[in-house]
Coordinates of C-alpha atoms in Angstrom, one line a residue:
M255 CA 159.5 1.4 85.3
T256 CA 157.9 3.9 87.7
R257 CA 156.7 7.0 85.9
V258 CA 155.6 10.1 87.8
L259 CA 153.8 13.1 86.3
I260 CA 154.7 16.3 88.0
L261 CA 151.9 18.9 88.0
A262 CA 153.1 22.1 86.4
L263 CA 151.2 25.4 86.4
L264 CA 150.8 27.2 83.1
I265 CA 149.2 30.6 83.2
L266 CA 146.7 30.8 80.3
S267 CA 145.4 33.9 78.7
P268 CA 142.3 35.1 80.6
L269 CA 139.1 33.5 79.6
A270 CA 136.0 35.7 79.7
E271 CA 133.3 34.0 81.7
A272 CA 130.9 34.5 78.9
Q273 CA 133.0 32.3 76.7
I274 CA 132.2 29.1 78.7
L275 CA 128.6 29.8 79.6
P276 CA 126.9 26.4 80.1
G277 CA 124.2 25.9 77.5
A278 CA 126.2 27.7 74.8
P279 CA 129.0 26.3 72.5
L280 CA 132.4 26.6 74.0
P281 CA 134.7 29.1 72.2
P282 CA 136.3 28.0 69.0
L283 CA 140.1 28.0 68.6
P284 CA 141.3 31.3 67.1
G285 CA 141.9 30.8 63.4
G286 CA 139.6 27.8 63.2
L287 CA 140.1 24.2 64.4
S288 CA 140.9 22.7 61.0
G289 CA 144.3 24.2 60.7
A290 CA 145.4 24.1 64.3
L291 CA 147.3 20.8 64.2
P292 CA 150.0 19.3 62.1
G293 CA 148.7 17.2 59.3
N294 CA 145.3 15.7 59.0
L295 CA 144.0 14.2 62.3
G296 CA 142.4 11.3 60.4
T297 CA 145.7 10.2 58.9
G298 CA 148.6 8.2 60.2
A299 CA 150.9 11.2 59.6
G300 CA 148.7 13.5 61.7
L301 CA 148.5 11.0 64.6
A302 CA 152.2 10.3 64.4
A303 CA 152.9 14.0 65.0
L304 CA 150.8 13.9 68.2
T305 CA 151.8 10.5 69.5
R306 CA 155.3 10.1 68.2
R307 CA 154.5 6.6 66.8
P308 CA 155.1 5.3 63.3
A309 CA 152.5 6.5 60.9
R310 CA 151.9 3.1 59.3
E311 CA 151.4 1.5 62.6
L312 CA 148.9 4.1 63.7
T313 CA 146.9 4.0 60.5
A314 CA 146.3 0.3 61.0
E315 CA 145.5 0.8 64.6
A316 CA 143.1 3.7 63.9
K317 CA 141.1 1.5 61.5
R318 CA 140.9 -1.2 64.1
V319 CA 139.7 1.3 66.7
E320 CA 137.1 2.8 64.3
N321 CA 135.6 -0.7 63.8
A322 CA 135.7 -1.7 67.5
R323 CA 132.4 -0.1 68.6
K324 CA 130.7 -1.1 65.4
L325 CA 131.6 -4.7 66.1
R326 CA 130.3 -4.4 69.7
I327 CA 127.0 -3.0 68.2
R328 CA 126.7 -5.9 65.7
N329 CA 127.3 -8.5 68.5
L330 CA 124.7 -6.7 70.7
L331 CA 122.1 -6.7 68.0
R332 CA 122.7 -10.3 67.1
R333 CA 122.4 -11.5 70.7
H334 CA 119.3 -9.5 71.5
A335 CA 117.5 -9.3 68.2
D336 CA 114.2 -9.9 70.0
V337 CA 114.3 -6.5 71.8
L338 CA 116.9 -4.5 69.8
E339 CA 117.3 -3.4 66.2
A340 CA 119.4 -1.0 64.2
D341 CA 118.3 2.4 63.2
P342 CA 119.1 3.6 59.6
D343 CA 122.6 4.5 60.6
G344 CA 123.3 1.1 62.2
D345 CA 123.1 2.3 65.8
P346 CA 121.2 0.1 68.3
I347 CA 117.6 1.1 69.3
V348 CA 114.9 -0.5 71.4
R349 CA 112.8 -2.5 68.9
G350 CA 109.4 -1.1 68.0
Q351 CA 109.5 1.9 70.2
V352 CA 109.5 5.7 69.6
L353 CA 109.8 8.4 72.3
A354 CA 107.8 11.6 72.4
F355 CA 109.0 14.7 74.3
S356 CA 106.1 16.3 76.2
P357 CA 103.5 15.7 73.5
T358 CA 100.3 17.7 73.5
D359 CA 97.1 16.0 74.1
A360 CA 96.1 16.6 70.5
A361 CA 99.4 15.2 69.2
L362 CA 99.0 12.1 71.3
A363 CA 95.4 11.6 70.2
R364 CA 96.6 11.7 66.5
A365 CA 99.3 9.1 67.3
L366 CA 96.8 6.8 68.9
A367 CA 94.4 7.2 66.0
A368 CA 97.3 6.2 63.7
G369 CA 97.7 2.9 65.5
F370 CA 100.4 3.8 68.1
S371 CA 99.9 2.7 71.7
V372 CA 101.3 4.1 74.9
L373 CA 103.8 1.8 76.6
R374 CA 104.9 4.2 79.4
D375 CA 104.1 7.8 80.2
R376 CA 106.7 9.4 82.6
A377 CA 106.6 12.9 84.1
L378 CA 110.2 14.0 84.8
V379 CA 109.2 16.8 87.1
P380 CA 112.7 18.1 88.0
L381 CA 113.2 18.7 84.3
G382 CA 109.7 20.1 83.7
M383 CA 109.1 17.5 80.9
R384 CA 107.3 14.3 80.1
I385 CA 108.4 11.3 78.1
V386 CA 105.9 9.1 76.4
S387 CA 107.1 5.8 75.0
L388 CA 105.0 4.6 72.1
A389 CA 104.7 1.2 70.5
V390 CA 104.8 1.4 66.7
P391 CA 101.7 0.2 64.8
R392 CA 101.7 -3.5 63.8
G393 CA 103.3 -4.1 60.5
T394 CA 105.2 -0.7 60.5
S395 CA 108.9 -0.5 60.8
T396 CA 110.4 1.7 63.6
P397 CA 112.0 4.2 61.2
R398 CA 108.8 4.6 59.2
A399 CA 106.8 5.0 62.5
L400 CA 109.2 7.8 63.5
R401 CA 108.7 9.6 60.2
L402 CA 104.9 9.2 60.5
L403 CA 104.9 10.8 64.0
R404 CA 106.9 13.8 62.7
R405 CA 104.5 14.3 59.9
L406 CA 101.5 14.1 62.3
D407 CA 103.1 16.6 64.7
P408 CA 105.8 18.7 62.8
R409 CA 106.4 20.9 65.9
G410 CA 106.8 18.0 68.3
T411 CA 110.0 16.2 69.3
Y412 CA 110.2 12.5 68.5
A413 CA 113.2 10.1 68.6
F414 CA 114.3 6.5 68.6
N415 CA 114.9 5.0 72.0
N416 CA 118.7 4.8 71.2
I417 CA 121.1 2.6 73.3
Y418 CA 124.1 4.4 74.7
M419 CA 127.3 2.3 75.3
Q420 CA 130.1 2.6 77.8
S421 CA 133.3 4.2 76.5
G422 CA 136.4 2.5 77.8
G423 CA 138.3 -0.7 78.4
R424 CA 140.4 -2.4 80.9
G425 CA 143.6 -4.4 81.0
A426 CA 144.9 -6.9 83.4
G427 CA 143.9 -7.2 87.1
V428 CA 146.5 -6.4 89.7
P429 CA 147.3 -9.2 92.1
P430 CA 146.8 -8.4 95.8
D431 CA 150.5 -8.4 96.5
R432 CA 151.0 -5.6 94.0
Q433 CA 148.0 -3.5 94.8
R434 CA 150.1 -0.9 96.7
A435 CA 151.4 0.2 93.3
A436 CA 147.9 1.0 92.1
H437 CA 148.0 4.4 93.8
V438 CA 145.9 7.2 92.3
G439 CA 146.6 10.0 94.6
E440 CA 144.7 12.4 96.9
G441 CA 142.1 14.4 95.2
A442 CA 140.6 17.8 96.0
G443 CA 137.6 16.6 97.9
G444 CA 135.0 19.3 98.4
D445 CA 131.4 19.7 99.3
G446 CA 129.9 19.5 95.9
L447 CA 127.5 16.6 95.1
L448 CA 128.7 14.2 92.4
G449 CA 126.4 12.3 90.1
L450 CA 127.1 9.2 87.9
I451 CA 125.0 7.8 85.1
D452 CA 126.5 4.4 84.2
G453 CA 126.3 0.8 85.2
G454 CA 125.8 -0.3 88.8
V455 CA 128.4 0.5 91.4
G456 CA 129.8 -2.3 93.6
T457 CA 129.7 -0.5 96.9
S458 CA 131.2 -3.5 98.7
Q459 CA 134.5 -2.6 97.1
P460 CA 136.9 -1.6 99.9
V461 CA 137.7 1.8 98.4
F462 CA 134.1 2.9 99.0
R463 CA 134.2 2.3 102.8
G464 CA 133.2 5.5 104.5
S465 CA 131.8 6.9 101.3
V466 CA 128.1 8.0 101.0
I467 CA 126.7 6.5 97.8
H468 CA 123.0 6.9 97.0
R469 CA 121.9 4.4 94.3
H470 CA 119.0 4.6 91.9
G471 CA 117.5 2.3 89.3
C472 CA 116.8 -1.4 88.8
G473 CA 113.7 -1.3 91.0
G474 CA 115.9 -1.2 94.1
R475 CA 118.0 -4.2 93.0
V476 CA 121.8 -3.9 93.2
V477 CA 123.4 -5.0 90.0
P478 CA 127.2 -4.1 90.3
S479 CA 129.1 -3.6 87.0
T480 CA 132.8 -3.5 86.3
H481 CA 132.6 -0.2 84.3
G482 CA 130.3 1.6 86.8
T483 CA 132.5 0.6 89.7
E484 CA 135.7 1.6 88.1
V485 CA 134.4 5.0 87.0
A486 CA 132.9 5.6 90.5
S487 CA 136.2 4.7 92.1
L488 CA 138.0 7.4 90.1
M489 CA 135.5 9.8 91.4
V490 CA 135.1 9.1 95.2
G491 CA 137.2 6.0 96.0
R492 CA 139.7 6.2 98.9
S493 CA 142.0 3.8 100.7
R494 CA 145.6 3.7 101.8
Q495 CA 146.7 2.8 98.3
F496 CA 144.2 4.7 96.2
G497 CA 142.3 8.0 96.0
G498 CA 139.9 9.3 93.4
A499 CA 139.5 12.9 92.3
A500 CA 137.0 13.7 95.1
P501 CA 137.7 11.1 97.8
G502 CA 134.9 10.8 100.2
A503 CA 132.5 13.1 98.4
T504 CA 128.8 12.1 98.3
L505 CA 128.0 10.2 95.1
Y506 CA 124.5 9.8 93.6
A507 CA 124.8 6.8 91.2
A508 CA 122.1 5.9 88.7
D509 CA 122.3 2.5 87.1
V510 CA 120.8 2.7 83.6
Y511 CA 121.8 -0.8 82.6
C512 CA 120.6 -3.2 85.3
G513 CA 122.0 -6.1 83.4
K514 CA 119.3 -5.8 80.7
P515 CA 120.0 -5.9 76.9
T516 CA 118.0 -2.6 76.6
G517 CA 120.2 -1.0 79.3
G518 CA 121.6 2.4 78.4
S519 CA 118.5 3.6 76.6
V520 CA 117.6 7.2 76.1
E521 CA 114.6 6.7 78.3
A522 CA 116.7 5.4 81.1
V523 CA 119.3 8.1 80.8
A524 CA 116.7 10.8 80.7
E525 CA 115.1 9.4 83.9
A526 CA 118.5 9.3 85.6
F527 CA 119.2 12.9 84.7
A528 CA 115.9 13.9 86.2
W529 CA 116.6 12.0 89.4
L530 CA 120.0 13.7 89.8
V531 CA 118.6 17.2 89.1
G532 CA 115.9 16.5 91.6
R533 CA 118.6 15.9 94.2
R534 CA 120.4 19.1 93.2
V535 CA 123.5 17.3 92.1
A536 CA 126.1 19.9 90.9
V537 CA 128.3 17.8 88.6
I538 CA 127.1 14.7 86.6
N539 CA 129.5 12.3 84.9
I540 CA 128.3 10.2 82.0
S541 CA 131.0 8.0 80.4
L542 CA 128.5 6.7 77.8
V543 CA 128.5 7.4 74.0
G544 CA 126.1 7.1 71.2
P545 CA 124.5 9.0 68.2
P546 CA 122.7 12.3 68.3
N547 CA 119.1 12.0 69.7
A548 CA 116.6 14.8 69.6
L549 CA 115.1 13.9 73.0
L550 CA 118.4 13.5 74.7
R551 CA 119.4 16.9 73.4
R552 CA 116.3 18.4 75.1
V553 CA 117.2 16.7 78.3
V554 CA 120.8 17.9 78.3
E555 CA 119.6 21.5 77.5
R556 CA 117.3 21.4 80.6
V557 CA 120.0 20.0 82.9
V558 CA 122.6 22.6 81.9
A559 CA 120.1 25.4 82.1
R560 CA 119.4 24.5 85.7
G561 CA 123.1 25.0 86.6
S562 CA 124.4 21.5 86.7
L563 CA 127.6 20.6 84.9
I564 CA 127.5 17.5 82.7
V565 CA 130.9 15.9 82.1
A566 CA 131.1 13.3 79.4
A567 CA 133.7 11.1 77.7
V568 CA 134.2 12.1 74.1
G569 CA 134.5 8.5 73.0
N570 CA 137.1 6.1 71.6
D571 CA 136.1 5.6 68.0
G572 CA 139.3 7.2 66.7
P573 CA 140.4 10.6 65.5
A574 CA 138.5 10.6 62.2
A575 CA 135.2 9.4 63.6
P576 CA 132.1 11.6 63.7
P577 CA 131.3 13.1 67.1
L578 CA 129.6 11.1 69.8
Y579 CA 127.0 12.2 72.2
P580 CA 126.1 13.5 74.8
A581 CA 129.7 14.9 74.9
A582 CA 129.2 16.8 71.6
Y583 CA 126.1 18.7 72.8
P584 CA 126.5 22.4 73.5
G585 CA 127.3 23.1 77.2
V586 CA 128.6 19.6 77.9
V587 CA 132.2 19.3 79.2
G588 CA 133.8 16.8 76.8
V589 CA 136.9 15.0 78.1
T590 CA 139.6 13.2 76.3
A591 CA 142.4 11.0 77.7
V592 CA 146.1 11.1 77.8
D593 CA 148.7 8.5 78.8
A594 CA 151.6 8.7 81.3
R595 CA 153.7 10.7 78.9
R596 CA 150.9 13.2 78.3
R597 CA 150.2 12.0 74.8
V598 CA 146.6 11.8 73.7
I599 CA 145.5 8.1 73.4
F600 CA 145.3 7.2 69.7
E601 CA 141.7 6.0 70.0
A602 CA 140.3 9.2 71.5
E603 CA 138.0 11.3 69.3
R604 CA 139.0 14.8 68.3
G605 CA 137.0 18.0 67.6
P606 CA 135.5 21.1 69.1
Q607 CA 133.6 18.9 71.7
V608 CA 136.9 18.4 73.6
T609 CA 137.0 20.7 76.6
F610 CA 139.7 19.1 78.8
A611 CA 142.2 16.3 78.8
A612 CA 142.8 14.1 81.8
P613 CA 144.8 10.9 82.6
G614 CA 142.9 8.0 81.0
A615 CA 145.7 5.4 80.3
D616 CA 148.5 3.9 82.4
I617 CA 146.2 4.2 85.4
M618 CA 144.4 1.9 87.8
A619 CA 140.8 1.8 89.0
A620 CA 139.2 -0.2 91.7
T621 CA 137.1 -3.0 90.2
V622 CA 134.6 -5.6 91.4
P623 CA 134.4 -7.4 93.7
A624 CA 137.8 -6.2 95.0
G625 CA 141.3 -5.2 93.8
F626 CA 142.4 -3.0 91.0
A627 CA 142.6 -3.2 87.2
E628 CA 144.5 -1.2 84.6
V629 CA 142.0 0.9 82.6
R630 CA 142.2 2.8 79.4
G631 CA 139.8 5.2 77.6
T632 CA 138.1 8.5 77.7
S633 CA 135.6 6.8 80.1
F634 CA 138.2 7.0 82.9
A635 CA 139.4 10.5 82.2
A636 CA 136.0 12.0 82.5
P637 CA 135.4 11.1 86.2
L638 CA 138.6 12.8 87.2
V639 CA 137.4 16.1 85.6
A640 CA 134.0 15.6 87.2
G641 CA 135.6 15.3 90.6
L642 CA 137.7 18.4 90.2
L643 CA 134.7 20.4 89.1
A644 CA 132.6 19.2 92.1
A645 CA 135.2 20.6 94.4
R646 CA 134.4 24.0 92.9
L647 CA 130.7 23.8 92.5
G648 CA 128.7 23.2 95.7
S649 CA 125.2 23.3 94.2
P650 CA 123.6 23.8 90.7
N651 CA 124.0 27.4 89.7
P652 CA 124.6 28.6 86.1
V653 CA 126.9 31.5 87.1
A654 CA 128.9 29.4 89.6
A655 CA 129.2 26.6 87.0
R656 CA 130.6 29.1 84.5
R657 CA 133.2 30.3 87.1
A658 CA 134.1 26.7 87.9
L659 CA 134.8 25.9 84.3
A660 CA 136.8 29.1 83.9
A661 CA 138.9 28.4 87.0
L662 CA 139.7 24.9 85.9
A663 CA 140.6 26.1 82.4
H664 CA 143.1 28.6 83.9
E665 CA 144.8 25.8 85.8
A666 CA 145.0 23.5 82.8
I667 CA 148.5 22.5 81.5
H668 CA 148.5 23.6 77.9
L669 CA 149.3 20.9 75.4
G670 CA 149.3 20.8 71.6
A671 CA 148.6 23.7 69.3
P672 CA 148.2 27.2 70.6
G673 CA 144.9 28.1 72.3
R674 CA 142.1 25.7 72.8
N675 CA 142.6 22.9 70.4
P676 CA 140.6 19.9 69.2
V677 CA 142.9 17.3 70.7
F678 CA 143.4 18.6 74.3
G679 CA 140.7 21.3 74.6
Y680 CA 141.9 23.9 77.1
G681 CA 144.6 21.4 78.3
L682 CA 145.4 18.7 80.8
V683 CA 143.9 18.8 84.3
G684 CA 144.2 16.3 87.1
A685 CA 147.8 15.4 86.2
N686 CA 148.6 14.8 89.9
L687 CA 145.5 12.5 90.4
P688 CA 146.2 9.2 88.8
A689 CA 149.9 9.4 89.3
P690 CA 150.6 6.7 86.6
E691 CA 152.6 4.2 88.6
P692 CA 151.6 0.9 87.0
A693 CA 152.2 -2.2 89.0
P694 CA 155.3 -4.2 88.2
G695 CA 154.7 -6.3 85.1
L696 CA 152.1 -3.9 83.7
E697 CA 154.4 -1.5 81.9

C-alpha cells in the first residue's frame, strides 16, 4: 500500500547558537537523558513503547541485532587472519600495526630503539598532522606493543589501526518495470560541497548522470561498491524517478575500502578526511561505525575545528549497545533512522550522540550497476541529513556551521519525549525526501 509522509512544521523552542557549537558536546536533554523515555530502552518493554510492537518479539529481535555486527566481525577475522586480528575488546584491527599521531623525533627514535619499524609516514597537511604507521617488534603482540609505546611516550597519542564497518543493509532489488515506484523526491540542492567517506561509488549508475563526482583513493582505480553507491545516491542522485537530498550537488567521494580486507582502517579514514578538508568540503558524510580510537578522535577534532560538519550514522547494534564512533564524538552530527510511520527502527542505537532522525527504512536507493534496492539502516538516514546541511553551508566555517545546525534543528519535526531526546535527537528532518512509496510487492 502506498504510504506518503506529509512534512509538518513544528516550531521548537529557540536554540541558542552556543548550544550546538561544533567541537563541543551537544546540549543534554533537560532533566537528564536516562528518565526521558518510557521504560528502559534496552528492554522489550521500552522498545515496545516506541515501536508499538510486542515486547517479547522485540526482545528476541534486539538480541539478534546486537549479535549481527559481532558475527560480521568474526567472519571478517576468520577470512583474513593473515592481515587482521582482534583487539582486546574483539574489534578488528590491522595485524601487527600501531599508529602514532604526530610523534616527536625523540619519541620516534625511542620506538625504533625498542624494535619498532616505520611502515608509512604520512603528512596530512590540511589537518596539520602526521600519521606514522609502526610495525610491532617481532615476537610482541599488538596490544602489548601499544602499551609499550604509551609507556615510552606518555604524552603522545598512539592507537590500533582499527577497521570501521559500514552501517546498513539492503532488501530486495526493484525490477525495471517497477522502478518508477522507487521515487525519493526532490531535495534542496544548494551550493555546498558534499563529502563522502565510504566504499567506492559506481558513477555509471544512471542517477549520477549530470552530477560532478570527484573520486579519491585506491591509487586511481575505480572499485564500485553497493553501500557507497547507495549512500551517494541518497545524497546527490537524480533522475525522473529518483532524487536525493541534494540532487546535482558536487560530491567528493573517498573510497576507504578499495576491495581490500584492511579497508575501512583508521589510517585510510584519516587520509580521506584530510583530502576532503583540503578541498574545503563543507559537509562530510561517514556511514561507518567502530570503536573509540584515540587517533580518529584527534582527526575528528581537527576537521570540526576547521568548520566542516561531520554527519555520521549512529549504528545498528541495538538500543542497549554501547555507542559507536565516529558518531559519538563531540561535535559530530549523529543520525538515527525512522521508518515510513516515523517509528525509530528497532536496531538503531540510542543515546546522547543522536542529533537528528531521518528516513532510513521503507526507502529505496540506487544501486550498482543500475536499478534500485530497498535499504534499511542508519547508514541511509545520515546522507539525507548531510544533503540538507550542505544546502545551508556553502564552505567550511565554524560560525556558519553552528547556524546551519540551529536552523535544521528548528525545522525538525519533534518526536518522542519532550526536548532533545536520546531516540530522535532534535527530531525528524527530511521527511519529504525519501517519500516512502515502496514498489508493489515490497510492503
